[in-house]
PDB file of C-alpha atoms in Angstrom:
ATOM      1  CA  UNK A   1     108.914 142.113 161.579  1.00  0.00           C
ATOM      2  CA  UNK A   2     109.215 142.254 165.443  1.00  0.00           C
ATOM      3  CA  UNK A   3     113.155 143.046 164.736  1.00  0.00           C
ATOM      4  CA  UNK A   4     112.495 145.524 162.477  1.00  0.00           C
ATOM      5  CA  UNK A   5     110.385 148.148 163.769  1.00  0.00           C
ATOM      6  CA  UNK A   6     112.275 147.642 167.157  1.00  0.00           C
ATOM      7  CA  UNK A   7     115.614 148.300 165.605  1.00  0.00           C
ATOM      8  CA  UNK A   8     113.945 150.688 163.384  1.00  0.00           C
ATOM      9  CA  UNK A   9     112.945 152.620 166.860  1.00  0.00           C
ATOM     10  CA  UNK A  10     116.523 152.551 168.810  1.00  0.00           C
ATOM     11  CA  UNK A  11     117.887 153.659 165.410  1.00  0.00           C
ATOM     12  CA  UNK A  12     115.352 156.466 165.215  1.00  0.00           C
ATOM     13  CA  UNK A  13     116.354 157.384 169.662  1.00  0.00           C
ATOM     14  CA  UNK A  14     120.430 157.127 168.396  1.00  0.00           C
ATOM     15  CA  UNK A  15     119.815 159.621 165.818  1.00  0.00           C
ATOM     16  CA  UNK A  16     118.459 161.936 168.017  1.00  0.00           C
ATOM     17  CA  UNK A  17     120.408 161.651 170.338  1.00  0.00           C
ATOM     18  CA  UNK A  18     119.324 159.323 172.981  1.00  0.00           C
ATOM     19  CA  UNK A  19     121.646 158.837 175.738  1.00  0.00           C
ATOM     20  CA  UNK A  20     119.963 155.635 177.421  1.00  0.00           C
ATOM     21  CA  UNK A  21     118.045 152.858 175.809  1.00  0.00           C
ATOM     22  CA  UNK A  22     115.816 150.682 177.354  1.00  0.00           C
ATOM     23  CA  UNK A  23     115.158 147.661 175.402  1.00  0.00           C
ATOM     24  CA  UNK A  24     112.421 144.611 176.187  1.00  0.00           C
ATOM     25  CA  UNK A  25     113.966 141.656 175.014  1.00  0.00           C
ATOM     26  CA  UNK A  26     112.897 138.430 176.434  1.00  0.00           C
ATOM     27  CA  UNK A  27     114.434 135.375 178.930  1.00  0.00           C
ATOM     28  CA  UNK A  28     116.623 133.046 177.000  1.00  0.00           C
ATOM     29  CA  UNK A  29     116.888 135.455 174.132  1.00  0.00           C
ATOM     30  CA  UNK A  30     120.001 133.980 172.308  1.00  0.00           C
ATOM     31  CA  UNK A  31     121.686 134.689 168.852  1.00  0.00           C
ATOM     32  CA  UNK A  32     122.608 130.674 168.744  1.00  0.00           C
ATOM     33  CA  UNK A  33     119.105 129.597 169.971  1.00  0.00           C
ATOM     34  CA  UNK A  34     116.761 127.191 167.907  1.00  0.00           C
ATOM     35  CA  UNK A  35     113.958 128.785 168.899  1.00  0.00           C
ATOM     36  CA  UNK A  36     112.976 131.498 166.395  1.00  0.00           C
ATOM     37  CA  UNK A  37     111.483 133.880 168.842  1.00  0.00           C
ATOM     38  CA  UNK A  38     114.326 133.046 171.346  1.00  0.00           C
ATOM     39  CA  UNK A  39     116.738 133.672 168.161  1.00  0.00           C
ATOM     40  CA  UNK A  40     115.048 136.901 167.109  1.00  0.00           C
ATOM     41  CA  UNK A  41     115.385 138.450 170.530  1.00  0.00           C
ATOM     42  CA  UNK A  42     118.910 137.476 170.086  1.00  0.00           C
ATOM     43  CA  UNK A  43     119.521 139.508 167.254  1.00  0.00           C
ATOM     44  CA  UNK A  44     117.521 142.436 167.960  1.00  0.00           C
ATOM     45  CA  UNK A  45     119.996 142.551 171.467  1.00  0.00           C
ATOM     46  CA  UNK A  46     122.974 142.320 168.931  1.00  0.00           C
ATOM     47  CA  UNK A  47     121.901 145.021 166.598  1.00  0.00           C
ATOM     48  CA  UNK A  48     120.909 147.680 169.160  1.00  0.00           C
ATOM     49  CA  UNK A  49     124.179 146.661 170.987  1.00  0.00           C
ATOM     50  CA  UNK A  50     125.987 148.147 167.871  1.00  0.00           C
ATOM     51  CA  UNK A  51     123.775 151.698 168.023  1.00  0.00           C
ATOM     52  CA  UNK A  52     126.130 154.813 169.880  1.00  0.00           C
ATOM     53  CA  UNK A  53     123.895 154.661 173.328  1.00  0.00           C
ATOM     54  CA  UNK A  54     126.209 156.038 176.317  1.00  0.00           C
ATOM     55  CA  UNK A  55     123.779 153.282 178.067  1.00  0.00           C
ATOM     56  CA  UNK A  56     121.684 150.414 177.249  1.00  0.00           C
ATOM     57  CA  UNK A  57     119.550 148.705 179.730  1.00  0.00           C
ATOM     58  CA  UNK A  58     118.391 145.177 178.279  1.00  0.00           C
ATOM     59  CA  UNK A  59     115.294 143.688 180.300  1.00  0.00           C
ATOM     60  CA  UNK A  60     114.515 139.851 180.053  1.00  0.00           C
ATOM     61  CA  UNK A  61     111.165 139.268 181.109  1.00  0.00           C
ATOM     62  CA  UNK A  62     109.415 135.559 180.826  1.00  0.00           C
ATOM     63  CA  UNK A  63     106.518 135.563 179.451  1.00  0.00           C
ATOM     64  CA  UNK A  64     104.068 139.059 179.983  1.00  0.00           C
ATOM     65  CA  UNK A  65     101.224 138.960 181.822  1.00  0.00           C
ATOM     66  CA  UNK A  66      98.527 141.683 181.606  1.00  0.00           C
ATOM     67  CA  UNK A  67      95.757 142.950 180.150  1.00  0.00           C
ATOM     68  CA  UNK A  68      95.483 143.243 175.610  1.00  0.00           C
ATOM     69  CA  UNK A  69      93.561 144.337 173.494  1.00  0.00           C
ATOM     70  CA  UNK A  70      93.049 141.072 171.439  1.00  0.00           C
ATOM     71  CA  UNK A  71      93.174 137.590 172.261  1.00  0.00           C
ATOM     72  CA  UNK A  72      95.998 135.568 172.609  1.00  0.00           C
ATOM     73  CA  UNK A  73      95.262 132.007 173.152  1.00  0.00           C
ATOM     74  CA  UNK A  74      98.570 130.442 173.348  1.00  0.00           C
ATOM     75  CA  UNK A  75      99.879 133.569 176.352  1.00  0.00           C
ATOM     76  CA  UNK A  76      96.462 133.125 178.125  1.00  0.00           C
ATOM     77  CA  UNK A  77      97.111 129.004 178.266  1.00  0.00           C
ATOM     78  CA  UNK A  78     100.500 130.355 179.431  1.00  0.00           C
ATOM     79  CA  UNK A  79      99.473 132.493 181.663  1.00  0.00           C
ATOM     80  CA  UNK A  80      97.234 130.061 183.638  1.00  0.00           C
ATOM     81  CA  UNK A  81      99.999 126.822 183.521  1.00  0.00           C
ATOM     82  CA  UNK A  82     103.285 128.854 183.565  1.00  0.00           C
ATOM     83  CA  UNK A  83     102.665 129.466 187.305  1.00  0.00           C
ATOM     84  CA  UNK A  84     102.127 125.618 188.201  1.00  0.00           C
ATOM     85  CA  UNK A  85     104.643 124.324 185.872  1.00  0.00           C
ATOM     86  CA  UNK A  86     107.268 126.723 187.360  1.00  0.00           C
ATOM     87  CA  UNK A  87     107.243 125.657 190.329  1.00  0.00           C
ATOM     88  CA  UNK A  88     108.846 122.440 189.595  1.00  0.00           C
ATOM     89  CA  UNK A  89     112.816 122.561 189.654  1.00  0.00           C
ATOM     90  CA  UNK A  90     114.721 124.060 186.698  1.00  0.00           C
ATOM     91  CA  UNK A  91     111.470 126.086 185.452  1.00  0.00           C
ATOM     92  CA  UNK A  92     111.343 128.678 187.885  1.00  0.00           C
ATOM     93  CA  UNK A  93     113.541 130.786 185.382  1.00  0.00           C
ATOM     94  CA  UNK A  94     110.559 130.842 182.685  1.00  0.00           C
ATOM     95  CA  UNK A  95     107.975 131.732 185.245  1.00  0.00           C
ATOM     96  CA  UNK A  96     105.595 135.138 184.215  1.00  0.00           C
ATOM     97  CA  UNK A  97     105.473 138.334 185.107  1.00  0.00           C
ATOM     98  CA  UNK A  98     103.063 141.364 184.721  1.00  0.00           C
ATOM     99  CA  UNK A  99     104.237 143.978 182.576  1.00  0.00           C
ATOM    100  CA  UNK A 100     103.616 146.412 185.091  1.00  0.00           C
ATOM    101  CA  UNK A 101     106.391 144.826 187.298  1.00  0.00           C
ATOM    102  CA  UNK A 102     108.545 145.230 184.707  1.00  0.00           C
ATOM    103  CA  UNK A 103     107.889 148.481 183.158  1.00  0.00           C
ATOM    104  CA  UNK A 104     108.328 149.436 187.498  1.00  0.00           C
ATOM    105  CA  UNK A 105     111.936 148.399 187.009  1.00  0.00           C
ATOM    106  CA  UNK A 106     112.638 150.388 183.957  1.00  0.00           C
ATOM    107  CA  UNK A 107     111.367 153.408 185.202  1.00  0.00           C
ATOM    108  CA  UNK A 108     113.170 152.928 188.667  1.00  0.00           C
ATOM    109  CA  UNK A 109     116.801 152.224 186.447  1.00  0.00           C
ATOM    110  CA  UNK A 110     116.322 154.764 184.482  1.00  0.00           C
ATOM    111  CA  UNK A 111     116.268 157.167 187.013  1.00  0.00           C
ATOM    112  CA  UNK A 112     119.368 156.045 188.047  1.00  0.00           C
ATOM    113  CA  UNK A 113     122.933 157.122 186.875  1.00  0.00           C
ATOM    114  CA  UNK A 114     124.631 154.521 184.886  1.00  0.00           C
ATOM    115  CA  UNK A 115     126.621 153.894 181.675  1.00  0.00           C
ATOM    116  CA  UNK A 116     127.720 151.025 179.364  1.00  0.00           C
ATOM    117  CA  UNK A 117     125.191 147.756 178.989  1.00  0.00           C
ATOM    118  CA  UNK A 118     123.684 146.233 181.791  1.00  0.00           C
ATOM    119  CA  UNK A 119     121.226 142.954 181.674  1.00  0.00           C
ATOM    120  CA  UNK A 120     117.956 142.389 184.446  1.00  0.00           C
ATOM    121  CA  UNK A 121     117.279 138.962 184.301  1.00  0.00           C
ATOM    122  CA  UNK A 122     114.080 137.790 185.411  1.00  0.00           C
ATOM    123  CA  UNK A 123     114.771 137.345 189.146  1.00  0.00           C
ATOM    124  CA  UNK A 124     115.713 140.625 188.847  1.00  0.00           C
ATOM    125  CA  UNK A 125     112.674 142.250 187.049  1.00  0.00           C
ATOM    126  CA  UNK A 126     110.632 141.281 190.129  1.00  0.00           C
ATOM    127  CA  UNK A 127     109.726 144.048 192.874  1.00  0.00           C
ATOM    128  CA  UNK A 128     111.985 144.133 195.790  1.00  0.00           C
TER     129      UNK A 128
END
């Protein structure tokens, strides 16, 4: 379901027209990956890689930190160990971030020229 009404949206932007697509897709996202979020991710990259876009900006956040409207247990345990846990070496890839900081960076790189595919890894979703 996540796949579908994402790809269902950049299909909808491609038909009209949309020059630039900015997709949220998530550290570690990987066609090959065992995980099945990691694995969805993966393929949702792959399909809207295949869309006519002039440019398409792929973000990789860690997990998203922020305010919802309901209740998620397992991000708000992640939320409060992430932090601590990433600070030991090797994990500091998978530590969180607040939305905010990363819708910040799509807004700023989308006002900027560009063309073909570019990745923002975590490290570089952060504020400068």
């Amino acid at each position: 379901m996540d796949v579908d009404y994402q790809l269902r949206a950049a299909q909808l932007a491609a038909d009209k027209g949309v020059g630039h697509y900015l997709l949220v897709s998530s550290s570690g996202a990987d066609v090959e990956s065992r995980s099945a979020y990691l694995k969805m991710k993966g393929d949702l990259d792959q399909a809207v890689l295949q869309l006519p876009f002039e440019r398409i900006s792929i973000f990789r956040p860690s997990l998203l930190l922020g305010e919802r409207e309901e209740l998620r247990i397992g991000e708000k345990l992640g939320g409060w160990l992430l932090p601590l846990l990433c600070t030991l070496p090797g994990l500091r890839r998978y530590r969180p971030i607040h939305g905010e900081q990363v819708a910040a960076k799509m807004v700023a790189v989308s006002a900027q020229p560009g063309s073909g595919v570019e990745t923002f890894a975590l490290d570089q979703l952060f504020s400068d």
